[in-house]
Structures are given as C-alpha cells and as structure tokens.
Coordinates of C-alpha atoms and ligand atoms in Angstrom, one line a residue:
X1 CA 54.4 18.3 -14.5
X2 CA 53.4 21.7 -16.4
X3 CA 52.7 24.3 -14.3
X4 CA 50.5 25.7 -16.9
X5 CA 48.2 22.4 -18.0
X6 CA 47.2 22.7 -14.2
X7 CA 45.1 26.0 -13.8
X8 CA 41.4 24.9 -13.7
X9 CA 39.4 27.7 -16.0
X10 CA 36.2 28.4 -15.9
X11 CA 33.6 30.3 -18.2
X12 CA 31.6 33.3 -16.2
X13 CA 29.2 35.3 -18.2
X14 CA 28.9 38.9 -17.1
X15 CA 26.0 40.4 -17.4
X16 CA 27.3 44.4 -18.2
X17 CA 28.6 43.2 -21.4
X18 CA 26.5 39.9 -21.9
X19 CA 29.7 38.0 -22.6
X20 CA 31.0 35.1 -21.9
X21 CA 35.2 35.4 -20.4
X22 CA 37.2 32.4 -19.4
X23 CA 38.9 33.0 -16.3
X24 CA 41.5 31.2 -13.9
X25 CA 39.6 29.2 -11.2
X26 CA 41.8 30.9 -8.2
X27 CA 42.0 34.5 -10.1
X28 CA 38.2 34.8 -9.1
X29 CA 38.4 33.2 -6.2
X30 CA 41.0 36.2 -4.8
X31 CA 38.2 39.1 -6.5
X32 CA 35.0 36.9 -4.3
X33 CA 37.1 36.7 -1.2
X34 CA 37.9 40.7 -1.8
X35 CA 33.9 41.3 -2.1
X36 CA 32.4 38.9 0.4
X37 CA 34.6 39.5 3.7
X38 CA 36.9 42.5 5.4
X39 CA 40.7 42.1 4.3
X40 CA 41.4 42.6 8.0
X41 CA 40.2 39.6 9.3
X42 CA 42.3 36.7 10.7
X43 CA 44.4 35.3 8.0
X44 CA 42.8 32.0 8.5
X45 CA 39.0 33.2 8.4
X46 CA 40.5 34.8 5.2
X47 CA 41.3 31.2 4.6
X48 CA 38.0 29.4 5.3
X49 CA 36.5 32.3 3.0
X50 CA 39.1 31.4 0.4
X51 CA 37.9 27.8 0.7
X52 CA 34.0 29.2 0.7
X53 CA 34.0 30.8 -2.1
X54 CA 36.2 28.4 -4.0
X55 CA 33.9 25.3 -3.4
X56 CA 31.3 27.7 -4.4
X57 CA 32.3 27.8 -7.8
X58 CA 33.0 24.1 -8.0
X59 CA 29.5 23.3 -7.6
X60 CA 28.9 25.1 -10.9
X61 CA 31.5 23.6 -12.6
X62 CA 29.6 21.6 -15.4
X63 CA 31.8 18.3 -14.6
X64 CA 28.9 17.8 -11.8
X65 CA 26.3 17.7 -13.5
X66 CA 25.2 21.8 -13.8
X67 CA 24.0 22.8 -17.0
X68 CA 25.0 26.3 -16.8
X69 CA 23.1 29.4 -16.3
X70 CA 20.1 29.9 -18.0
X71 CA 19.9 33.1 -20.2
X72 CA 24.0 31.8 -21.5
X73 CA 24.4 27.6 -21.0
X74 CA 27.8 28.0 -22.0
X75 CA 29.0 29.9 -19.1
X76 CA 28.8 28.3 -15.5
X77 CA 28.5 30.7 -13.4
X78 CA 27.0 34.6 -13.6
X79 CA 28.8 37.6 -11.8
X80 CA 25.2 38.3 -11.1
X81 CA 24.9 36.1 -8.4
X82 CA 27.5 38.5 -6.6
X83 CA 25.9 41.6 -6.6
X84 CA 28.8 44.1 -5.8
X85 CA 30.9 41.8 -7.3
X86 CA 33.6 43.9 -9.0
X87 CA 37.4 42.8 -10.7
X88 CA 40.7 43.4 -8.8
X89 CA 41.7 45.8 -11.5
X90 CA 38.9 47.8 -9.9
X91 CA 39.8 47.6 -6.5
X92 CA 43.2 49.3 -7.2
X93 CA 41.2 52.7 -7.5
X94 CA 39.3 51.9 -4.2
X95 CA 42.4 50.5 -1.9
X96 CA 44.8 53.4 -2.9
X97 CA 47.8 53.3 -1.5
X98 CA 46.8 50.1 -0.1
X99 CA 46.0 47.4 -2.7
X100 CA 49.5 46.1 -2.4
X101 CA 49.0 45.2 1.4
X102 CA 45.7 44.2 0.2
X103 CA 46.8 42.0 -2.5
X104 CA 49.5 40.3 -0.3
X105 CA 46.9 39.6 2.6
X106 CA 44.3 38.0 -0.8
X107 CA 47.3 36.2 -2.0
X108 CA 48.6 34.5 1.1
X109 CA 44.7 33.8 2.1
X110 CA 44.5 32.2 -1.6
X111 CA 47.6 30.4 -2.5
X112 CA 48.2 28.7 0.7
X113 CA 44.0 27.2 0.1
X114 CA 45.4 26.9 -3.3
X115 CA 42.6 23.9 -5.0
X116 CA 40.5 23.3 -1.5
X117 CA 37.0 22.6 -1.6
X118 CA 34.8 21.4 0.9
X119 CA 33.2 18.3 -0.1
X120 CA 30.6 15.8 1.5
X121 CA 29.8 12.4 -0.5
X122 CA 32.5 13.5 -3.4
X123 CA 30.7 16.6 -4.7
X124 CA 31.2 20.4 -3.9
X125 CA 29.0 21.6 -0.7
X126 CA 26.2 24.6 -0.7
X127 CA 28.7 26.5 1.4
X128 CA 26.7 29.1 3.3
X129 CA 27.5 31.7 5.0
X130 CA 26.4 35.0 6.7
X131 CA 28.2 37.7 8.7
X132 CA 26.6 37.2 12.8
X133 CA 24.8 34.8 13.1
X134 CA 23.8 35.7 17.1
X135 CA 24.9 32.8 18.8
X136 CA 23.8 29.8 17.1
X137 CA 23.7 28.8 13.6
X138 CA 21.0 27.5 12.3
X139 CA 19.4 24.1 10.6
X140 CA 18.8 24.6 6.6
X141 CA 15.2 23.4 6.5
X142 CA 14.5 26.0 8.8
X143 CA 15.2 28.6 6.4
X144 CA 15.0 26.6 3.2
X145 CA 12.6 24.3 3.7
X146 CA 15.7 21.6 3.1
X147 CA 17.4 19.4 5.2
X148 CA 21.1 19.5 3.8
X149 CA 23.2 16.9 5.8
X150 CA 26.4 19.3 6.8
X151 CA 24.4 22.3 7.4
X152 CA 23.0 21.9 11.2
X153 CA 22.9 24.2 13.6
X154 CA 25.7 24.3 16.0
X155 CA 26.3 27.4 18.6
X156 CA 28.3 29.7 18.5
X157 CA 29.3 31.7 21.0
X158 CA 32.4 33.7 19.3
X159 CA 31.0 36.2 17.3
X160 CA 29.1 38.1 20.8
X161 CA 31.0 41.3 20.4
X162 CA 31.0 41.8 16.6
X163 CA 29.0 44.4 15.3
X164 CA 26.0 43.9 14.2
X165 CA 24.7 41.8 17.4
X166 CA 22.1 43.7 18.4
X167 CA 21.6 46.8 16.1
X168 CA 17.3 48.1 15.0
X169 CA 15.8 49.7 12.2
X170 CA 13.2 52.0 12.4
X171 CA 10.6 51.8 9.5
X172 CA 7.8 54.0 9.3
X173 CA 3.7 52.8 9.0
X174 CA 3.6 54.1 5.6
X175 CA 7.0 51.8 4.5
X176 CA 5.6 49.3 6.5
X177 CA 2.4 49.1 4.4
X178 CA 3.9 50.1 0.7
X179 CA 6.2 47.4 1.3
X180 CA 4.2 45.2 2.6
X181 CA 1.2 45.6 0.5
X182 CA -1.2 45.9 3.4
X183 CA -3.2 48.5 5.7
X184 CA -3.5 49.2 8.8
X185 CA -6.5 50.3 10.9
X186 CA -8.2 53.4 9.0
X187 CA -7.5 56.9 11.2
X188 CA -10.5 56.5 13.6
X189 CA -10.7 57.8 16.6
X190 CA -12.9 55.3 17.8
X191 CA -11.0 52.5 16.6
X192 CA -8.2 50.3 18.7
X193 CA -5.3 49.2 17.7
X194 CA -3.8 47.2 21.0
X195 CA -0.4 47.3 21.1
X196 CA 1.2 44.2 23.5
X197 CA 2.4 45.3 26.6
X198 CA 1.9 48.9 25.6
X199 CA -2.4 49.4 25.5
X200 CA -4.4 46.6 26.6
X201 CA -7.1 46.2 28.2
X202 CA -9.2 48.6 26.2
X203 CA -12.8 49.2 27.4
X204 CA -14.7 52.0 26.0
X205 CA -18.4 53.2 26.5
X206 CA -21.1 52.6 23.5
X207 CA -20.1 56.2 22.5
X208 CA -17.2 54.9 21.7
X209 CA -14.8 57.0 24.7
X210 CA -12.4 55.1 26.3
X211 CA -13.4 54.2 30.1
X212 CA -10.4 52.7 30.9
X213 CA -7.4 50.8 29.7
X214 CA -4.1 49.0 31.0
X215 CA -0.9 50.3 30.6
X216 CA 2.2 48.6 31.2
X217 CA 0.8 47.1 33.5
X218 CA -1.3 49.9 35.4
X219 CA -4.8 51.0 34.6
X220 CA -5.9 54.8 33.5
X221 CA -9.5 55.7 33.5
X222 CA -10.0 58.0 30.2
X223 CA -10.4 60.8 31.8
X224 CA -7.0 60.7 33.6
X225 CA -5.3 60.3 30.7
X226 CA -7.3 62.9 28.5
X227 CA -5.5 65.3 31.5
X228 CA -2.0 63.6 31.7
X229 CA -1.5 63.5 28.0
X230 CA -3.7 66.7 27.3
X231 CA -6.1 65.3 24.5
X232 CA -8.4 67.1 23.1
X233 CA -11.0 63.8 24.1
X234 CA -12.3 60.9 25.8
X235 CA -13.1 59.7 22.2
X236 CA -9.7 59.0 21.7
X237 CA -7.5 55.9 19.5
X238 CA -4.1 55.7 18.7
X239 CA -1.2 54.5 15.9
X240 CA 2.3 54.1 15.8
X241 CA 4.0 56.4 13.0
X242 CA 7.2 54.0 13.0
X243 CA 8.0 50.6 14.0
X244 CA 11.2 50.1 15.2
X245 CA 12.8 46.6 14.7
X246 CA 14.9 45.2 16.9
X247 CA 17.7 42.3 15.4
X248 CA 20.4 39.6 16.3
X249 CA 22.8 39.0 13.8
X250 CA 23.3 39.2 10.4
X251 CA 22.5 37.2 7.7
X252 CA 19.9 34.4 7.4
X253 CA 22.2 31.9 10.2
X254 CA 23.1 29.7 7.8
X255 CA 26.7 27.7 7.2
X256 CA 29.2 29.1 8.5
X257 CA 28.8 33.1 11.0
X258 CA 32.3 34.9 9.8
X259 CA 32.6 37.1 12.4
X260 CA 32.8 34.0 14.4
X261 CA 35.0 32.7 12.4
X262 CA 37.8 35.8 12.0
X263 CA 36.8 34.7 16.7
X264 CA 37.6 31.6 16.1
X265 CA 41.0 32.1 14.2
X266 CA 41.6 34.9 16.7
X267 CA 42.1 32.2 19.0
X268 CA 44.2 30.0 17.1
X269 CA 42.0 28.0 15.3
X270 CA 43.1 26.7 11.9
X271 CA 41.5 27.4 8.7
X272 CA 40.2 23.5 8.8
X273 CA 38.8 23.4 12.4
X274 CA 37.0 26.3 11.7
X275 CA 35.0 25.0 8.2
X276 CA 34.6 21.6 10.5
X277 CA 32.4 23.5 13.1
X278 CA 30.5 25.6 11.2
X279 CA 29.9 22.8 8.5
X280 CA 28.7 18.8 10.0
X281 CA 30.9 15.6 8.5
X282 CA 32.2 18.0 5.5
X283 CA 36.2 16.5 3.8
X284 CA 38.2 19.3 2.6
X285 CA 40.0 18.0 -0.9
X286 CA 42.1 19.8 -3.4
X287 CA 40.6 19.6 -6.4
X288 CA 43.0 19.2 -9.7
X289 CA 42.3 20.1 -13.1
X290 CA 42.1 16.3 -13.9
X291 CA 40.0 15.8 -11.2
X292 CA 37.5 17.7 -13.4
X293 CA 38.6 16.6 -16.7
X294 CA 38.9 12.5 -15.9
X295 CA 36.0 12.7 -12.8
X296 CA 35.8 8.9 -13.2
X297 CA 39.5 7.9 -12.5
X298 CA 39.8 4.7 -11.2
X299 CA 36.1 3.6 -11.7
X300 CA 35.7 0.5 -13.8
X301 CA 33.0 0.1 -15.1
X302 CA 30.9 -2.6 -17.3
X303 CA 29.0 -2.0 -20.5
X304 CA 26.6 -4.9 -21.8
X305 CA 24.9 -4.8 -25.0
X306 CA 22.3 -7.0 -24.5
X307 CA 21.4 -10.4 -26.7
X308 CA 23.5 -10.8 -29.8
X309 CA 24.4 -13.4 -32.5
X310 CA 20.6 -15.1 -33.8
X311 CA 20.3 -17.0 -30.4
X312 CA 19.8 -14.1 -28.9
X313 CA 16.5 -13.4 -28.5
X314 CA 16.2 -9.6 -29.1
X315 CA 13.1 -7.7 -29.7
X316 CA 12.5 -6.8 -33.3
X317 CA 10.4 -3.1 -33.9
X318 CA 7.5 -3.0 -36.7
X319 CA 10.2 -1.4 -39.3
X320 CA 12.5 -4.6 -38.6
X321 CA 15.0 -2.6 -36.8
X322 CA 16.5 -5.5 -34.4
X323 CA 17.0 -4.3 -30.4
X324 CA 20.9 -6.5 -30.2
X325 CA 22.4 -4.0 -32.8
X326 CA 20.8 -0.9 -31.2
X327 CA 22.1 -2.4 -28.3
X328 CA 25.9 -2.2 -29.6
X329 CA 25.6 1.1 -30.6
X330 CA 24.4 2.6 -27.5
X331 CA 27.2 0.9 -25.7
X332 CA 30.4 2.0 -28.0
X333 CA 28.9 5.1 -27.6
X334 CA 29.0 5.1 -23.6
X335 CA 32.3 3.4 -23.7
X336 CA 33.7 6.1 -26.2
X337 CA 31.9 8.9 -23.7
X338 CA 33.6 7.1 -20.2
X339 CA 37.1 6.2 -21.6
X340 CA 37.3 10.2 -22.3
X341 CA 35.9 11.0 -18.8
X342 CA 38.8 8.8 -17.2
X343 CA 36.8 5.2 -16.5
X344 CA 37.9 1.4 -17.4
X345 CA 35.7 0.3 -19.5
X346 CA 35.4 -2.8 -20.1
X347 CA 32.6 -4.6 -23.3
X348 CA 30.4 -8.1 -22.5
X349 CA 30.7 -8.0 -26.8
X350 CA 32.0 -5.6 -29.1
X351 CA 30.6 -7.5 -31.9
X352 CA 27.2 -9.0 -33.1
X353 CA 28.0 -12.6 -30.9
X354 CA 25.6 -14.8 -29.3
X355 CA 27.0 -14.8 -25.7
X356 CA 25.3 -16.4 -22.6
X357 CA 24.1 -14.5 -19.3
X358 CA 25.8 -17.0 -17.7
X359 CA 29.1 -15.5 -19.7
X360 CA 28.2 -12.0 -19.1
X361 CA 27.4 -12.2 -15.4
X362 CA 31.1 -14.7 -15.2
X363 CA 32.9 -11.8 -16.8
X364 CA 31.5 -9.7 -14.1
X365 CA 32.9 -11.3 -11.3
X366 CA 35.9 -11.7 -12.7
X367 CA 36.1 -8.1 -13.1
X368 CA 34.5 -6.8 -10.4
X369 CA 33.8 -3.5 -11.6
X370 CA 32.3 -0.4 -10.0
X371 CA 29.1 -1.0 -12.2
X372 CA 27.9 -3.8 -14.6
X373 CA 25.6 -2.0 -16.8
X374 CA 23.2 -4.1 -19.2
X375 CA 21.3 -2.3 -22.5
X376 CA 18.4 -2.7 -23.7
X377 CA 15.7 -1.8 -25.6
X378 CA 12.3 -2.7 -24.1
X379 CA 9.0 -4.0 -26.0
X380 CA 4.9 -4.1 -25.7
X381 CA 2.4 -5.3 -27.8
X382 CA 0.2 -2.3 -27.4
X383 CA 2.4 -0.2 -29.7
X384 CA 1.2 3.2 -28.0
X385 CA 3.4 2.6 -24.7
X386 CA 6.8 4.1 -24.9
X387 CA 9.1 5.4 -22.3
X388 CA 12.6 4.7 -20.3
X389 CA 12.8 2.7 -18.0
X390 CA 15.7 1.3 -14.9
X391 CA 16.0 -1.7 -13.0
X392 CA 18.1 -2.6 -10.3
X393 CA 18.5 -5.8 -7.5
X394 CA 16.3 -5.1 -4.7
X395 CA 18.3 -4.1 -1.4
X396 CA 20.6 -2.7 -3.9
X397 CA 20.6 0.7 -2.6
X398 CA 23.5 2.8 -4.2
X399 CA 22.0 1.0 -7.7
X400 CA 19.2 2.5 -7.0
X401 CA 20.7 5.6 -6.7
X402 CA 22.9 5.4 -9.7
X403 CA 19.4 4.2 -11.5
X404 CA 17.7 7.8 -10.5
X405 CA 20.6 10.0 -11.5
X406 CA 20.8 8.3 -15.1
X407 CA 16.5 8.1 -16.0
X408 CA 16.6 11.9 -14.7
X409 CA 19.4 12.7 -17.4
X410 CA 18.2 9.8 -19.9
X411 CA 14.2 11.8 -20.0
X412 CA 15.5 14.9 -19.5
X413 CA 18.0 14.7 -22.6
X414 CA 15.3 11.9 -24.7
X415 CA 12.4 14.1 -23.9
X416 CA 10.7 10.5 -23.2
X417 CA 8.4 9.3 -21.3
X418 CA 10.0 8.3 -17.0
X419 CA 8.4 4.7 -16.0
X420 CA 10.4 4.7 -13.0
X421 CA 13.8 3.0 -11.5
X422 CA 12.0 -0.2 -10.6
X423 CA 13.4 -3.9 -8.9
X424 CA 13.9 -6.9 -10.5
X425 CA 14.6 -10.2 -10.4
X426 CA 16.7 -11.0 -13.3
X427 CA 18.9 -13.2 -13.2
X428 CA 22.5 -10.6 -14.1
X429 CA 20.9 -8.3 -11.4
X430 CA 21.0 -11.2 -9.3
X431 CA 24.0 -12.9 -10.3
X432 CA 26.5 -10.4 -10.8
X433 CA 28.0 -9.8 -7.8
X434 CA 28.7 -5.7 -7.7
X435 CA 25.8 -3.2 -8.6
X436 CA 24.3 -4.1 -11.6
X437 CA 21.6 -2.1 -13.3
X438 CA 19.0 -2.8 -16.0
X439 CA 18.7 0.4 -18.1
X440 CA 15.5 -0.2 -20.9
X441 CA 16.2 3.0 -22.6
X442 CA 13.1 3.4 -24.7
X443 CA 10.2 1.2 -26.5
X444 CA 11.4 -0.4 -30.0
X445 CA 8.0 -1.9 -30.0
X446 CA 6.4 1.9 -30.6
X447 CA 6.8 3.1 -33.9
X448 CA 8.1 6.9 -33.1
X449 CA 10.7 5.4 -30.7
X450 CA 11.5 2.9 -33.3
X451 CA 12.6 5.7 -35.6
X452 CA 14.3 7.8 -33.3
X453 CA 16.6 4.9 -33.1
X454 CA 17.9 4.3 -35.8
X455 CA 19.2 7.7 -35.7
X456 CA 23.3 8.0 -34.8
X457 CA 22.3 11.6 -32.9
X458 CA 19.1 9.9 -30.6
X459 CA 22.2 6.7 -29.1
X460 CA 24.6 8.5 -28.4
X461 CA 22.5 11.7 -26.6
X462 CA 21.0 8.5 -24.5
X463 CA 25.2 7.2 -23.9
X464 CA 26.1 10.9 -22.8
X465 CA 22.8 11.0 -20.3
X466 CA 23.6 7.9 -19.1
X467 CA 27.3 9.2 -19.0
X468 CA 26.0 12.3 -17.2
X469 CA 24.0 10.4 -14.7
X470 CA 27.3 8.0 -13.6
X471 CA 29.2 11.7 -13.4
X472 CA 26.6 12.9 -10.9
X473 CA 26.6 10.1 -8.8
X474 CA 30.3 9.6 -8.9
X475 CA 30.9 13.4 -8.5
X476 CA 34.4 13.9 -8.1
X477 CA 37.6 10.9 -6.6
X478 CA 39.8 13.5 -5.0
X479 CA 42.5 13.0 -3.1
X480 CA 42.1 13.4 1.0
X481 CA 43.5 16.4 2.4
X482 CA 44.8 17.2 6.1
X483 CA 45.1 20.7 7.1
X484 CA 48.7 21.6 8.6
Ligands
ZN501 ZN1 28.3 33.4 15.2
ZN502 ZN1 17.0 -6.5 -24.2

C-alpha cells in the first residue's frame, strides 16, 4: 500500500483570500486542535479533541451527502466556521520557543488517533463540545430544539475545579437596554421597579410618597429609609445602574465538557472512554481514503429497468417516447454511478428484452442484495399531473428510510414535485425477499416531463440523485475501532 495514496484531502475555503485550497485532513486537524483546546491539557483529552475536530471535518465531506459551502460549493468547509483560526505556520510566531514542544504534543495527539472518527448509524456525528458544563451536560433539544440521540445529558463531576465554573459579569443597564433593544422604567420618583428579594411589598400614599416597604425580609417606614439613606424626600424610586450576572460553566453544555474530559484523563481514563462518556451510543471507527471514495464498498444492489420488449406493457408518452427505453437508460447511468462508489451492481435486464416479473423476483431472491430498486416512469390520463413517487412494501422500515433519502435528492436535483414515499402491494415489492423500492421518476404522460426524459443529462441527473440518496442512507462502511 502506497502511503501517499492514503492521504485524505479536504477542500477548504479561505474567506480572506476568497479562494479554495486542498489541504490534508490530518494537518487541518492539527491546527484545529491548537485552535480549540489548550495544549497544556492531558494528552488523552487532546486525543479526544483530535477525534472531535476530525469528526467535524469528516461530517462535511461530500461523501456523506453534504453539498459544500454556500458561497463556494466546490469547498467542503469554510474557515469562517472557526472564528480566530490560525495555520500552524502562524503559531510559530505566537508560541515562540515553545513551538517545538507544542508541535510535538499536537503530532502525538493527532498521529495516535489518525483517521479515527466518531460515528453514529454509519455517519459522522455532530461532535459538539464546550469548555465547562458546570455539573451536567445538556440534552440537545433543550438547546437547539432537536433531539439528537447521542447528545444526551450526562452528569459531570469532573469540571468542579475548572476555571469559569463560577464567574460573573457586570453589565450596565444602558448596555443591557441597547443589546436587548428594550427600555426599562424611565427615571421617575414615583414609579417603582420592584426587585425580587431586594425591595418589595412597596406601599405609597396618593402623593406617591413611600409609606413602607420590605428590604431583604425587614420592613421599613418611608421616613425611616429617608433618614438612614440620607435621601432628600420620601417620594423616591430606584433603578440599578448595572447588573451582575452570575454564571456556572462556559459554553452551551451540549456534548463533551473539555475541562471534564481533561480531569477524566488525569484520573487515568483513555480518550475512547471519555468520548463514550460524553457521547451516548457512539462508535469510533477509522476512516480511510477508500471509505470516502468507495462508500458503497461491500454493498450489493440490483437495479431493475421495468418493462421491456413488446410484451412489457410500458407507458408511452404523448410524442411516442417509450417508458421501457427510458428506464433502461437511467439504469445504465445508475449502474455506472453506484459501481464507481464501490457497490456490486446487477441489472435484471441489459437489453430491450421481455422479462416476466416472476423472473425478476427470482433473480433478486437468488442474489439476495442489500436493496432491489426498480425504475419506472409514471402515467396518468390528465397530462398536467407531474412529479416523483416512490413505493415500498408496508412494514419495510429500511426501504422507507432509503426511499425518503432518494426522493429528497431526486426532487432537489430534477426540480420535480415530491409526491411522497408510499406503501404499495405491487408484486415485485411483495415477492422480493430483500428491501425493495419502486421509483417513478416522473410522468411520461406529462408533455413537459416527457420532453425532459428525452435529454441525456436529465436521465443522468436522475441516476446521480438516486446514488446520492443511497450513499446518504448507507453512510460510510468502515471497520469498528477498539482503542487500547
Ligand atoms: Zn463538566
Ligand atoms: Zn412502469
């Protein structure tokens, strides 16, 4: 195996220069660890951070169905996402004579975890982290509104002695008003701003003079307060000039607590144990270049160009286009695409031959692929009906999942109407013993869609969209990794 072939590159967008640069993923991880965690932390905590930053980058790879960044879709990630990011070159200046020591630490943390990525359901996780949780991490839905299975609340007694565990910040009333776009009570001697546990149970007479109030549990007469505080009148009010905000922890509390991770490492825990503590139900895997380029390696898929021959009873478009021919064209494009992604692909027919559905089912049941996909074009008597539909056999949850990924890609890529993923009792769906999908790409009965089906790039795009959906569904097949 040639070492150089194993390097994974990632396309990075540099917003300052507005250009894309291809950089080795592992080198990028080094500068991101330096950016995101003090290098004085324990080596096992730094290994955790290396795996986290690698996972954040891996998640953006187009292999996992990401589209690239908005301003420049060629790029998979923008440095804009890492506010204050510096290259290792820039750290030479900052670290001075400590550079060699710090670089050695980074090399150890990254090289020892080379290629390791956190997976959940075959996909890199959203590896969230924060500095100090302050006693417990948060359930994702409390922060972002979405339930993420691996971002569950865990108790954390490890960050009790961390900086930021208890801190405060004084903010002036003017600043609060400005930042929140609000206005508190205007200065006025008779308008009262009640402050819980400070001044409350306030009584005034008709003239607005304070007759009595409570302060921290003790009752005072207005006149008494005037004297004690040397105020000019009993007609008084108050307003704080600034407010002290007390905080526990630092960050949003979702995912890994960095100071907690550091303490766990000091107590002898390994990086894999720490990651498994903060992320629920994850798997650590080594991601290799081959996994990215051939994500479907090891998968077997049968594609079925529906109908065929003269007995095939296919639909015919308003200008005479035959469904059987279109189905076959799309299947050829699809075969080429998913084979290039590593899958083993079989076609039930490769020519314009009549093949009874019982025979198609027999082929599937002999090979027993991971999926059986049959391609059709739809038909309806009203020519205005258009769009994409996918069918699966009821109860087949995996087919439903795959169908939803595929329809999302097709309707996005081909700009067609999403008519949904539905159950059906079609013979093939029922008699094929593996998960099966019946895809109706568009309506050949609709003159506009029939015209599109005559275009090679439209058929190819349809195939590419299906392939994308399959990759999104499967994620990336990689071996489990057991950390020693
Ligand atoms: Zn913590
Ligand atoms: Zn058909």
